[in-house]
């Protein structure tokens, strides 16, 4: 539910930026690049946070934590699409 809410807010902000001419044909690529960098950094950060929690909660099982860490950013990206 939280990821759906974040995706809805992100798409609303993007559409608002386009409709208010903050994003134009001239700066579209730069705007898209910034959005993709932020999304990647958030995904990696969430992956490390969730992976760290999984590592501690599993009794310090590195394999389990690595699996959770690698699947968290992917799951976030799939959920928001």
XYZ file of C-alpha atoms in Angstrom:
81
model
C 0.000 0.000 0.000
C 2.829 2.388 0.811
C 4.576 1.787 -2.512
C 1.364 2.421 -4.401
C 0.898 5.689 -2.546
C 4.486 6.753 -3.311
C 4.053 5.881 -6.983
C 0.815 7.848 -7.174
C 2.425 10.890 -5.550
C 5.452 10.685 -7.846
C 3.304 10.499 -10.979
C 1.150 13.382 -9.728
C 4.235 15.549 -9.180
C 5.622 14.651 -12.609
C 2.360 15.513 -14.354
C 2.088 18.741 -12.399
C 5.639 19.724 -13.396
C 4.837 19.042 -17.051
C 1.513 20.906 -16.960
C 3.058 23.973 -15.304
C 5.863 24.036 -17.909
C 8.623 23.207 -15.423
C 9.487 20.368 -17.810
C 9.801 21.321 -21.464
C 11.194 19.654 -24.571
C 14.479 21.455 -23.980
C 15.064 20.198 -20.430
C 13.192 16.868 -20.586
C 16.328 14.676 -20.819
C 17.967 16.459 -17.890
C 14.773 16.171 -15.827
C 14.435 12.477 -16.664
C 18.084 11.826 -15.784
C 17.647 13.479 -12.380
C 14.476 11.477 -11.703
C 16.209 8.194 -12.622
C 19.222 8.965 -10.403
C 16.994 9.756 -7.440
C 14.939 6.592 -7.997
C 18.103 4.471 -8.171
C 19.554 6.003 -5.009
C 16.299 5.494 -3.127
C 16.066 1.888 -4.288
C 19.640 1.137 -3.239
C 19.154 2.887 0.102
C 15.953 1.004 0.861
C 17.654 -2.229 -0.183
C 20.480 -1.663 2.295
C 18.067 -0.702 5.076
C 15.816 -3.721 4.552
C 18.834 -5.994 4.018
C 20.351 -4.800 7.296
C 17.121 -5.451 9.153
C 16.837 -8.898 7.544
C 20.447 -9.644 8.521
C 19.766 -8.818 12.155
C 16.322 -10.467 12.283
C 17.573 -13.715 10.717
C 20.239 -14.243 13.353
C 22.981 -12.758 11.160
C 22.425 -15.034 8.157
C 24.314 -13.241 5.362
C 22.773 -15.272 2.518
C 19.218 -14.462 3.587
C 20.026 -10.772 4.074
C 21.697 -10.575 0.639
C 18.644 -12.126 -0.998
C 16.330 -9.642 0.705
C 18.662 -6.737 -0.124
C 18.776 -7.626 -3.827
C 15.032 -8.169 -4.124
C 13.920 -4.965 -2.342
C 14.887 -2.390 -5.031
C 13.537 -4.653 -7.763
C 10.264 -5.105 -5.924
C 9.946 -1.345 -5.430
C 10.464 -0.672 -9.125
C 7.979 -3.351 -10.203
C 5.376 -2.133 -7.708
C 5.459 1.487 -8.891
C 5.087 0.663 -12.598
